[in-house]
PDB file of C-alpha atoms in Angstrom:
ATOM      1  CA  UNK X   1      54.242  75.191 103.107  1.00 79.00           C
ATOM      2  CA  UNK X   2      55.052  78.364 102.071  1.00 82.00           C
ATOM      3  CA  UNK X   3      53.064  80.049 105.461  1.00 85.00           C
ATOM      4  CA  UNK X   4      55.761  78.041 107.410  1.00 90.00           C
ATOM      5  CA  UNK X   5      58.602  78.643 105.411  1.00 91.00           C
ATOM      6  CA  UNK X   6      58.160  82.852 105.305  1.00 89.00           C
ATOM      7  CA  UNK X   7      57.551  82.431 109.424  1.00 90.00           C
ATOM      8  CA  UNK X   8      60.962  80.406 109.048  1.00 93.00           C
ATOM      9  CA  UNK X   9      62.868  83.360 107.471  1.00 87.00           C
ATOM     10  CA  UNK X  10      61.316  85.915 110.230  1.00 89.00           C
ATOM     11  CA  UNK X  11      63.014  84.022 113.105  1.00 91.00           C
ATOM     12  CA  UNK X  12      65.924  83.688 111.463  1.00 88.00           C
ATOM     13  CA  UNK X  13      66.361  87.198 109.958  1.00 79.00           C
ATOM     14  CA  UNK X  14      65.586  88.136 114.096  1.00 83.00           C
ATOM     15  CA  UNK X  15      68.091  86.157 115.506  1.00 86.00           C
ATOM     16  CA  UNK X  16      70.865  86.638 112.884  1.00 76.00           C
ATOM     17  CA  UNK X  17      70.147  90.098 113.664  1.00 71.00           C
ATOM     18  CA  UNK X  18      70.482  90.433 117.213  1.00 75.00           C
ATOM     19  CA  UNK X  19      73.931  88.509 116.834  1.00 76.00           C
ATOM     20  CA  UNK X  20      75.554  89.983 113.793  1.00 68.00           C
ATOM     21  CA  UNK X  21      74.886  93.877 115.721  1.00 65.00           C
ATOM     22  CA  UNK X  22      77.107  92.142 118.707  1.00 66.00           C
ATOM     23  CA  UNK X  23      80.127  92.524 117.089  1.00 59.00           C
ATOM     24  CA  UNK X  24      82.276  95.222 116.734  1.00 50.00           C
ATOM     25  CA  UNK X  25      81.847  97.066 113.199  1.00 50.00           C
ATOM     26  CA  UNK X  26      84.370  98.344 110.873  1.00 48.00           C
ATOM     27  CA  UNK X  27      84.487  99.675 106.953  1.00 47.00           C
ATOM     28  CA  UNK X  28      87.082  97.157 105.952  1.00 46.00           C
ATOM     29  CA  UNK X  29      86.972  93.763 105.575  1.00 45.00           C
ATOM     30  CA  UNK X  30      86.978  91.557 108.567  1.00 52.00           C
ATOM     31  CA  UNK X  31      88.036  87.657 108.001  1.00 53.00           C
ATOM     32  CA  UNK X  32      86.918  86.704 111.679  1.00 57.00           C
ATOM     33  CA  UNK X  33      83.009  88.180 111.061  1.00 57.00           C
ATOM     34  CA  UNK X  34      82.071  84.540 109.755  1.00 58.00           C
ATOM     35  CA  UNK X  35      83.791  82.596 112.896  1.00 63.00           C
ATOM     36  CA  UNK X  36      82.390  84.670 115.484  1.00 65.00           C
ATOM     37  CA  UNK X  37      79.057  84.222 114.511  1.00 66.00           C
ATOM     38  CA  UNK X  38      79.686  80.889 113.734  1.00 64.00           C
ATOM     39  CA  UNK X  39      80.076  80.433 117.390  1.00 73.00           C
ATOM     40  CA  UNK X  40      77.026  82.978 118.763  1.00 78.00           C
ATOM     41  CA  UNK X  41      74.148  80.138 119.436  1.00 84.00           C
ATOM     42  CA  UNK X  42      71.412  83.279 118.833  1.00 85.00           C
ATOM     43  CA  UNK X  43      73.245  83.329 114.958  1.00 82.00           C
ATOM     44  CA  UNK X  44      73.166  79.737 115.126  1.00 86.00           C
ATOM     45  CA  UNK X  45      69.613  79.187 115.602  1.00 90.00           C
ATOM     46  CA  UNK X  46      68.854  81.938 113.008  1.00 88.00           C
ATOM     47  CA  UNK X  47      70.623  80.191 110.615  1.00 85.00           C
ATOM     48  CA  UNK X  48      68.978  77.250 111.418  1.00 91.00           C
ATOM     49  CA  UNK X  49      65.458  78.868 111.106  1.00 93.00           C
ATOM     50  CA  UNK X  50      66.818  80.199 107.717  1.00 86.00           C
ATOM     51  CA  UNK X  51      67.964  76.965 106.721  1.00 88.00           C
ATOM     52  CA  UNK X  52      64.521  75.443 107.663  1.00 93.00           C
ATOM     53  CA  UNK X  53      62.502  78.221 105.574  1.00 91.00           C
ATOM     54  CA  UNK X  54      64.713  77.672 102.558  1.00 84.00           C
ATOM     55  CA  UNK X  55      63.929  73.670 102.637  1.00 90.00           C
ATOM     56  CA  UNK X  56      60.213  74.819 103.118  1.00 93.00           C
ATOM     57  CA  UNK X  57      60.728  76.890  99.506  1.00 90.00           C
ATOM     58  CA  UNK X  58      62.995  74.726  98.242  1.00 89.00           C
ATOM     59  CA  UNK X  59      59.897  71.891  98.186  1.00 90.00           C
ATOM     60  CA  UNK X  60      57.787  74.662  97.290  1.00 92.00           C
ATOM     61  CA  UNK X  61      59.307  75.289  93.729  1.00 90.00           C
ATOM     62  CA  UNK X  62      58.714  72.066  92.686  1.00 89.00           C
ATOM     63  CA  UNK X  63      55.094  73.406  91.383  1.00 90.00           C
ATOM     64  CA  UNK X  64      54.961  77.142  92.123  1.00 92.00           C
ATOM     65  CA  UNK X  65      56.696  79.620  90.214  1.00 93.00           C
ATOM     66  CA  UNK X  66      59.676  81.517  91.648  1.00 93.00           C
ATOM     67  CA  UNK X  67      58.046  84.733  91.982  1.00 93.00           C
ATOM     68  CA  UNK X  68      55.474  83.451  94.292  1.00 93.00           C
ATOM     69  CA  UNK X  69      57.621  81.663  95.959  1.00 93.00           C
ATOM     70  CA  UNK X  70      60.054  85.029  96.483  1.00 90.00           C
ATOM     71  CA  UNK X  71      56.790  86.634  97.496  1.00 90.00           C
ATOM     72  CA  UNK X  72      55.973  84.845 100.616  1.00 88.00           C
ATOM     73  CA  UNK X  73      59.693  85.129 101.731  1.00 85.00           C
ATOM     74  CA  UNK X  74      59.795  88.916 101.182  1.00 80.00           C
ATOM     75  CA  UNK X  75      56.861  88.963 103.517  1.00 82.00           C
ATOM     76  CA  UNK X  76      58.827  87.751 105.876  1.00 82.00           C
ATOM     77  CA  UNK X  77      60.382  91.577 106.977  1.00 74.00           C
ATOM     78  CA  UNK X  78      57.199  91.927 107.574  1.00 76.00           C
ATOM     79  CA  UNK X  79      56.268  89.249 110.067  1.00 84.00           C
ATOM     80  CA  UNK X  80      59.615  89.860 111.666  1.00 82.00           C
ATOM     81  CA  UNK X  81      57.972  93.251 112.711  1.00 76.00           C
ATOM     82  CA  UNK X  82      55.004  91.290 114.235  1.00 80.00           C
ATOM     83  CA  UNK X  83      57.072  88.644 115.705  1.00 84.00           C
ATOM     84  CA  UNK X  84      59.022  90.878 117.104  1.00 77.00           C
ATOM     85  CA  UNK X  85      56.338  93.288 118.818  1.00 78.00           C
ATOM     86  CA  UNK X  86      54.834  89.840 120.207  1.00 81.00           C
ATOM     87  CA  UNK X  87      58.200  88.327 121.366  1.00 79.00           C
ATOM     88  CA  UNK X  88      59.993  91.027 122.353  1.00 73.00           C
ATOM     89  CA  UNK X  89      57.505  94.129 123.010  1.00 73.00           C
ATOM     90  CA  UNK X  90      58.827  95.891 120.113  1.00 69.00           C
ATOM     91  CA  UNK X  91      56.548  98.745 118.968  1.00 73.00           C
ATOM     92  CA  UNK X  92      54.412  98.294 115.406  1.00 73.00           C
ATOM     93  CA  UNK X  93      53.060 101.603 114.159  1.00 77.00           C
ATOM     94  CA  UNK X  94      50.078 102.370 112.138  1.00 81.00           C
ATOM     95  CA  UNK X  95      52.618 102.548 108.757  1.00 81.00           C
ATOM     96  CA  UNK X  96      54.414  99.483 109.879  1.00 77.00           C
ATOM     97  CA  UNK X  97      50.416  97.749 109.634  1.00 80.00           C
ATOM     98  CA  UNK X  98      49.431  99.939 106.451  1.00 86.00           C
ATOM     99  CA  UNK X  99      52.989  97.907 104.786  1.00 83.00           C
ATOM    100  CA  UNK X 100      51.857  94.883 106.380  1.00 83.00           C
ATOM    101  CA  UNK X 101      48.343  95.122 104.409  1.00 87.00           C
ATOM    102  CA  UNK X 102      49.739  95.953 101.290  1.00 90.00           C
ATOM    103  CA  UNK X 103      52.056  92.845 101.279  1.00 87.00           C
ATOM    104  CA  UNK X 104      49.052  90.659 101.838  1.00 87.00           C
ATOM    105  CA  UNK X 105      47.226  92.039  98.798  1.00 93.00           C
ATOM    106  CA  UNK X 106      50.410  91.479  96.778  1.00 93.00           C
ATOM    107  CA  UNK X 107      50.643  87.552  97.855  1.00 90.00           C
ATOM    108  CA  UNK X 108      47.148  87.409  96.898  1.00 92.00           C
ATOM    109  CA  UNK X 109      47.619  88.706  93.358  1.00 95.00           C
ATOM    110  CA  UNK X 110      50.692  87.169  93.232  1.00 94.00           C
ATOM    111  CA  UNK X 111      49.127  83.857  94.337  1.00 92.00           C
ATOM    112  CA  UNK X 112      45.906  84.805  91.784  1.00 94.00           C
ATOM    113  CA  UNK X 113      48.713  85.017  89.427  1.00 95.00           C
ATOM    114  CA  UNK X 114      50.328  81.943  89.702  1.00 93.00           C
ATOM    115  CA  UNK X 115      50.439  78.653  87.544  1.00 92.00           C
ATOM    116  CA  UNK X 116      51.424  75.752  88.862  1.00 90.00           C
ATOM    117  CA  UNK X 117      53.957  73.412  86.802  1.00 88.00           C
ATOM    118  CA  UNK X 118      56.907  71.501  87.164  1.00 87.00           C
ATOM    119  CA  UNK X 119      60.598  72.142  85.815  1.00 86.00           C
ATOM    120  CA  UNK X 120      62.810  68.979  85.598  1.00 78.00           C
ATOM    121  CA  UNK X 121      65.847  70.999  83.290  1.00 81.00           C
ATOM    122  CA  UNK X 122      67.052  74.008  82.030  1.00 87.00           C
ATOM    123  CA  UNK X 123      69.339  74.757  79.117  1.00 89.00           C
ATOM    124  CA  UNK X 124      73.332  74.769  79.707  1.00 90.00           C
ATOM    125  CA  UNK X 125      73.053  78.320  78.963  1.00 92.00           C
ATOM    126  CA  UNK X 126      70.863  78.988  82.191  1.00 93.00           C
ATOM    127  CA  UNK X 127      73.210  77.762  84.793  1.00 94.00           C
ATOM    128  CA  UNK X 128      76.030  79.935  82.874  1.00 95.00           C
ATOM    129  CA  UNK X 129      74.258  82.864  82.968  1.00 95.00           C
ATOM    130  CA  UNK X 130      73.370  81.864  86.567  1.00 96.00           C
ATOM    131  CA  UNK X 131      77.373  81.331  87.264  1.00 97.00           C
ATOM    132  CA  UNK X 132      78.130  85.118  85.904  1.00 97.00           C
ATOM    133  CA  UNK X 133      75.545  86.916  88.004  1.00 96.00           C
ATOM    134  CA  UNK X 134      77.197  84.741  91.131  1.00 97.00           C
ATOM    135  CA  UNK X 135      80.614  85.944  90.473  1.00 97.00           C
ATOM    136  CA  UNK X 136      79.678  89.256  89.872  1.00 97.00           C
ATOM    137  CA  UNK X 137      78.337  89.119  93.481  1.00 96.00           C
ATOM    138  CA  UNK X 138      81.879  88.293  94.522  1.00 95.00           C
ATOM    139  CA  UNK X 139      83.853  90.740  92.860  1.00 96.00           C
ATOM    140  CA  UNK X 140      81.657  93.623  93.723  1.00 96.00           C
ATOM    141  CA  UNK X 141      81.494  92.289  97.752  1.00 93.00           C
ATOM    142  CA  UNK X 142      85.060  94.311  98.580  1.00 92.00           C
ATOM    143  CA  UNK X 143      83.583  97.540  97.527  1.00 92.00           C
ATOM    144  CA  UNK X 144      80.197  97.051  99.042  1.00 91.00           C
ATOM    145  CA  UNK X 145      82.173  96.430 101.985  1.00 88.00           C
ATOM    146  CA  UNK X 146      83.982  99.309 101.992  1.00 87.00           C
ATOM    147  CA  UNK X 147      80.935 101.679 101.291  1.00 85.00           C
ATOM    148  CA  UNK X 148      78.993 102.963 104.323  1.00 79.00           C
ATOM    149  CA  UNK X 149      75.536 101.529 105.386  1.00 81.00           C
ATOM    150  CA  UNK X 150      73.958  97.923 104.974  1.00 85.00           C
ATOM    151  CA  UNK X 151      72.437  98.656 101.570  1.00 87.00           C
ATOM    152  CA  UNK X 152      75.389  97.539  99.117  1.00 92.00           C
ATOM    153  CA  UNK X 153      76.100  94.521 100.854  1.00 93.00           C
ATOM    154  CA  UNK X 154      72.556  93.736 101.022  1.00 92.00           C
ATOM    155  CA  UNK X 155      71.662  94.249  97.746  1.00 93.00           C
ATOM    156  CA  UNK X 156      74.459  92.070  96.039  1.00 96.00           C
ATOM    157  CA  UNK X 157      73.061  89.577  99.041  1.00 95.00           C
ATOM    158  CA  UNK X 158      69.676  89.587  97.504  1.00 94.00           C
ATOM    159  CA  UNK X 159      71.257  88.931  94.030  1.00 96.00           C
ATOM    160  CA  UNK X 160      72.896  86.103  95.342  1.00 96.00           C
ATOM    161  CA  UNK X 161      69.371  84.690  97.142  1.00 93.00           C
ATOM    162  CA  UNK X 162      67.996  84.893  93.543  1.00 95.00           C
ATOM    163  CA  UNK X 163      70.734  83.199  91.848  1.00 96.00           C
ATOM    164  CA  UNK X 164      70.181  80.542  94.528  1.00 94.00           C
ATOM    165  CA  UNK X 165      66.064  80.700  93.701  1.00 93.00           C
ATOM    166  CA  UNK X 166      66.512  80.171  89.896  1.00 95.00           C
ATOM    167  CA  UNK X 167      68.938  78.169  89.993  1.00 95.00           C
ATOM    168  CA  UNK X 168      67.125  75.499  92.322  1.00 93.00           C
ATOM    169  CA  UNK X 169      63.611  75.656  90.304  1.00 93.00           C
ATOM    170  CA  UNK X 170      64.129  72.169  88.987  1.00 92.00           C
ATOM    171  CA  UNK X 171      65.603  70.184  91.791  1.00 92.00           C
ATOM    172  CA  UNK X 172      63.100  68.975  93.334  1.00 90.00           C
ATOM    173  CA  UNK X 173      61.398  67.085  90.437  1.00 84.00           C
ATOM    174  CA  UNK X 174      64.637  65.016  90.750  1.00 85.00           C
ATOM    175  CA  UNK X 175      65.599  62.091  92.918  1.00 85.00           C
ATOM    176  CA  UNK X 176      67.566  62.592  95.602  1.00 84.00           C
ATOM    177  CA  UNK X 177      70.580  60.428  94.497  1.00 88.00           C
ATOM    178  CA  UNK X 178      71.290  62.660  91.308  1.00 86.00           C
ATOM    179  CA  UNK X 179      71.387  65.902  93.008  1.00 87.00           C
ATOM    180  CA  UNK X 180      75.541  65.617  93.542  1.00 91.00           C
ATOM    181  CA  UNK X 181      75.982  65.407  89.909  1.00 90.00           C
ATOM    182  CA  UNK X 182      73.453  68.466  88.863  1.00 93.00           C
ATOM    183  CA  UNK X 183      75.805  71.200  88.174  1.00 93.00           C
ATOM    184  CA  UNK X 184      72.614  73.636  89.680  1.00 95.00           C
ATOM    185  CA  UNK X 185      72.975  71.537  92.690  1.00 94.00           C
ATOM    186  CA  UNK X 186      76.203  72.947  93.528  1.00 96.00           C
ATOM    187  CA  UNK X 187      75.465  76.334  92.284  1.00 97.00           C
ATOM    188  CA  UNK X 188      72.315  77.312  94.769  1.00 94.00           C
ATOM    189  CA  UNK X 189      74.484  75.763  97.505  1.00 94.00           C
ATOM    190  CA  UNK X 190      77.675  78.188  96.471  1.00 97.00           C
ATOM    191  CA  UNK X 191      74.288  81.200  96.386  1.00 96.00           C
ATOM    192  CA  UNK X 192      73.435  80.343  99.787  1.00 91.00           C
ATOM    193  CA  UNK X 193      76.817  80.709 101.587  1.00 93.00           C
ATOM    194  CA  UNK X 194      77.606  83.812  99.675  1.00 96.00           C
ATOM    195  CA  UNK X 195      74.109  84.980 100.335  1.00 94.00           C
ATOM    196  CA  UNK X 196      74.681  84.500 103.907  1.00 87.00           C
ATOM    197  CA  UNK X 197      77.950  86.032 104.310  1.00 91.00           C
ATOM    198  CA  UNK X 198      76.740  89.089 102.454  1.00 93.00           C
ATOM    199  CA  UNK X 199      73.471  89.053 104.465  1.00 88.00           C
ATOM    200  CA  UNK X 200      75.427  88.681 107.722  1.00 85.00           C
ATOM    201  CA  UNK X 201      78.069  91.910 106.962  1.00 87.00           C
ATOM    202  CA  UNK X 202      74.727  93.980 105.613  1.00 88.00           C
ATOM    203  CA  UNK X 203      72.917  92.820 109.209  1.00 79.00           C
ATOM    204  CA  UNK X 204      76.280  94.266 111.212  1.00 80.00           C
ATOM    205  CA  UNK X 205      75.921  97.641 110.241  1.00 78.00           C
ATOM    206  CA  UNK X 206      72.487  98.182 109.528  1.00 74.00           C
ATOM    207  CA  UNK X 207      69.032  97.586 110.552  1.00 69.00           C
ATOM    208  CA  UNK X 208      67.212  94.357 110.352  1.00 66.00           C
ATOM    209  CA  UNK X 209      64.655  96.617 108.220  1.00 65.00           C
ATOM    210  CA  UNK X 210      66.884  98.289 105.931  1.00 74.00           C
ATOM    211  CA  UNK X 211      69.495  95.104 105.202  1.00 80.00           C
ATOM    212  CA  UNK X 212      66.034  93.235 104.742  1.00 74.00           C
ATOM    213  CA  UNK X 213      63.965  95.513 102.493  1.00 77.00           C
ATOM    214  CA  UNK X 214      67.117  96.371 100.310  1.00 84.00           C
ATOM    215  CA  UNK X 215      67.834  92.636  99.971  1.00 88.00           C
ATOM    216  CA  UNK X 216      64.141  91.271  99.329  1.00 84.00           C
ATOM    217  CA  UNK X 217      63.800  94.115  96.874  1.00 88.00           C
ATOM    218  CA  UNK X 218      66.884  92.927  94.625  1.00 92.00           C
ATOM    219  CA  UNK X 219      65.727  89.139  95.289  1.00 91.00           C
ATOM    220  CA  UNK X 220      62.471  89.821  94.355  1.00 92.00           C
ATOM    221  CA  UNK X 221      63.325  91.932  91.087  1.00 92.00           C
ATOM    222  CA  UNK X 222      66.041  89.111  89.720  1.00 93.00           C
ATOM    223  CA  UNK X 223      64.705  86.255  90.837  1.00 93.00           C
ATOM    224  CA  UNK X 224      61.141  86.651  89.397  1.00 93.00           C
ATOM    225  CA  UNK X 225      62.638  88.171  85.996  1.00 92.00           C
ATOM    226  CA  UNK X 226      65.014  85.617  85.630  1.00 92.00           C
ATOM    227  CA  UNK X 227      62.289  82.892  86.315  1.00 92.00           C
ATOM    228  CA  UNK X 228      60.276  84.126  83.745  1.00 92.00           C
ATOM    229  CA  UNK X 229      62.970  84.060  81.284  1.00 91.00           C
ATOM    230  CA  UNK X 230      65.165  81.514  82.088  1.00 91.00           C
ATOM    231  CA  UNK X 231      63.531  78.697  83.461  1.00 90.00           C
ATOM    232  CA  UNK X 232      59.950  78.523  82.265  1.00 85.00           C
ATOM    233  CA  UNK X 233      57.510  80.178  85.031  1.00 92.00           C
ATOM    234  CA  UNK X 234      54.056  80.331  83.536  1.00 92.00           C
ATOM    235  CA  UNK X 235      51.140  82.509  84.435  1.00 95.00           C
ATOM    236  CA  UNK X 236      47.595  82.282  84.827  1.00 94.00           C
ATOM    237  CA  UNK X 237      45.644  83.190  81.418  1.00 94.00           C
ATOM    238  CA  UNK X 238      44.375  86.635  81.670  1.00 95.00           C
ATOM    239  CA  UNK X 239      45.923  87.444  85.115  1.00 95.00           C
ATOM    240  CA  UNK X 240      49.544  89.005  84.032  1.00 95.00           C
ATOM    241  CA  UNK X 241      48.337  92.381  85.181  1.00 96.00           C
ATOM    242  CA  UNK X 242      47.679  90.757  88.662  1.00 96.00           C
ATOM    243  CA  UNK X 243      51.407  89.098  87.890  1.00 95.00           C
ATOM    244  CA  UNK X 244      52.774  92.925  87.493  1.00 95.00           C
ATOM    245  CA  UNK X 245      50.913  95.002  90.539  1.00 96.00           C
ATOM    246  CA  UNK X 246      51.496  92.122  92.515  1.00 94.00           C
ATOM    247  CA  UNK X 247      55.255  92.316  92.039  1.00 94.00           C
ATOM    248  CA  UNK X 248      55.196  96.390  92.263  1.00 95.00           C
ATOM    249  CA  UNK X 249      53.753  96.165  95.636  1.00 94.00           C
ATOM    250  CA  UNK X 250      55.870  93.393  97.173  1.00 91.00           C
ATOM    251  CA  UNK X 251      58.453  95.684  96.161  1.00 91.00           C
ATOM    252  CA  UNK X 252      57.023  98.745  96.828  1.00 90.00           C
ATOM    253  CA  UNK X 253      56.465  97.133 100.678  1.00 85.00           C
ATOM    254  CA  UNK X 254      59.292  95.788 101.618  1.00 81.00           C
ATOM    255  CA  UNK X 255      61.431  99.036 100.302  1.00 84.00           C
ATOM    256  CA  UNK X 256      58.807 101.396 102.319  1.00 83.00           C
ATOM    257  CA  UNK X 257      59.535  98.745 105.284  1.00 74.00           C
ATOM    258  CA  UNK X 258      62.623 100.494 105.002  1.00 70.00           C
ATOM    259  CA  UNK X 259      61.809 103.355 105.488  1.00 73.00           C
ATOM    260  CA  UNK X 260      58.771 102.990 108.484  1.00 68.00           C
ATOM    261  CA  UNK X 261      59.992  99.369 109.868  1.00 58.00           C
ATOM    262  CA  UNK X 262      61.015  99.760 113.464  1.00 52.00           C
ATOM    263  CA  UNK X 263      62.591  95.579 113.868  1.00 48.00           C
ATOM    264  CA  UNK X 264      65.515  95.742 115.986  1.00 44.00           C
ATOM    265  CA  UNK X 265      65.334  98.931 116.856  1.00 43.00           C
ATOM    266  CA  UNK X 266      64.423  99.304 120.708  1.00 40.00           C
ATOM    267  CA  UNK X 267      66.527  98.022 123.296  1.00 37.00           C
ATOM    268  CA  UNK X 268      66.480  93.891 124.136  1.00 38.00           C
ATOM    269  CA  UNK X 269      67.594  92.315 127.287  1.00 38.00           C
ATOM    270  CA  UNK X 270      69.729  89.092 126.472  1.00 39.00           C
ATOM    271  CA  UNK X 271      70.459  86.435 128.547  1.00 39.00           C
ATOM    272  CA  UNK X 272      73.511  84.460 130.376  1.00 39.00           C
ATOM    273  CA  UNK X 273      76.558  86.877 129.438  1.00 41.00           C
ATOM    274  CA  UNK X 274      75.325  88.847 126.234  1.00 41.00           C
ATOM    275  CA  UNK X 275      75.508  92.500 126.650  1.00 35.00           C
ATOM    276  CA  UNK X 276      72.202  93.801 128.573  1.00 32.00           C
ATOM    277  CA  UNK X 277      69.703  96.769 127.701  1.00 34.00           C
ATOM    278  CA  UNK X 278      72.260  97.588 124.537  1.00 34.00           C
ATOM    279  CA  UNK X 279      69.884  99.531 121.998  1.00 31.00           C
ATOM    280  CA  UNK X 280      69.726  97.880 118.507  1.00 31.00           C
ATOM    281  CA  UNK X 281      69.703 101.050 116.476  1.00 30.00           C
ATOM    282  CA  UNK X 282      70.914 101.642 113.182  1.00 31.00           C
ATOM    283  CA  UNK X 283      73.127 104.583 114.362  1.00 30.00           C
ATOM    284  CA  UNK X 284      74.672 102.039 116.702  1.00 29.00           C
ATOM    285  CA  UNK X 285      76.274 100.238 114.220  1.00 30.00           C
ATOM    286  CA  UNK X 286      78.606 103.025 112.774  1.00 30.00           C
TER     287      UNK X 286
END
């Protein structure tokens, strides 16, 4: 489950890519951003890819601790890179593999690591600590937006993802029916959209690989922590030092992804009216 759901987030980080760099760019906020993708079928299918790899996680929490479960989806910047020198002839270099490599050791650590075992609630104090880190997402979004490069917004987007990774630990030990009156419930769906919409203004004006890296790096950071403390992750006896340099080089990965990652970042030829042979660059989107 978790293979399919970090192959889930790849296509979708891809496609919501290639659409969000089709608009026009700007340093202050833009209201229409949301409705124009909303209507770009590429951003639509990302979305739906994204929406398929968090139900994939989502399921997956129900025994595996968030940080494993973070893991596999910050490997996904990774598989984007493959996917994307399979799909679209994009170019993988020898540190772009060496990243790759290091990722896999993590998620074997990480899953060496792991504990399996089931949350079914969380104290009241949880989902308000939750709530504050949300909101602070919010009211730091207007000056990420006005800052230059992807980073800002796609950190506080990562935030958000963790909020929404925390806060949905329990929910799937629960029936289906009660899920409208967990409080949580609403929270990791008020994670996601933010997430999104901070994910989607990061994607506009940087690199798949830099909005990607920056964001998985905050996720992974928050979301792990916060499992740990706030909702009861466990870890195998003996096997926390696996716990800790599996975490440093997930991190450590996906932030030199960053720097070496090459997604998005030759030219692609798109179909029916879409702009042909524009380059995806990074400098493009200033």
């Amino acid at each position: 489950m978790l293979t399919s759901s970090t192959f889930s987030y790849a296509i979708g980080l891809i496609l919501q890519s290639i659409a969000a760099r089709r608009t026009i760019t700007s340093n202050s906020i833009e209201r229409g951003l949301v409705i124009r993708l909303a209507t770009d079928r590429c951003y639509a299918w990302g979305l739906a890819a994204q929406v398929a790899g968090f139900l994939l996680a989502f399921y997956a929490r129900e025994t595996l601790p968030v940080y494993l479960v973070q893991a596999a989806a910050c490997a996904a910047v990774g598989v984007a890179a493959v996917m994307g020198a399979v799909a679209f002839g994009w170019r993988v270099t020898r540190a772009e593999a060496a990243v790759l490599a290091v990722l896999t050791v993590a998620l074997v650590l990480l899953a060496g690591a792991a504990e399996p075992s089931r949350v079914t609630a969380v104290p009241p104090a949880t989902g308000w600590v939750l709530t504050a880190l949300l909101a602070s997402c919010l009211a730091l979004a207007p000056a990420a937006w006005r800052a230059r490069g992807a980073v800002p917004l796609a950190g506080l987007a990562g935030a958000a993802f963790a909020v929404l990774a925390v806060a949905s630990r329990p929910l799937p030990a629960l029936d289906v029916t009660a899920l409208p009156l967990q409080p949580l419930a609403w929270l990791t769906l008020a994670a996601a959209a933010v997430g999104q919409i901070l994910l989607a203004a990061a994607l506009q004006r940087g690199s798949t690989t830099s909005a990607g890296s920056a964001m998985d790096a905050v996720t992974m950071v928050a979301a792990s922590a916060a499992g740990l403390a706030l909702v009861g992750d466990r870890i195998a006896d003996g096997r926390t030092a696996w716990l800790v340099v599996g975490l440093i080089l997930v991190v450590a990965g996906v932030l030199a992804m960053a720097r070496v990652g090459t997604v998005v970042g030759e030219p692609i030829r798109h179909t029916d009216n879409d702009v042909a042979d524009q380059p995806i660059t990074q400098g493009n989107a200033r």
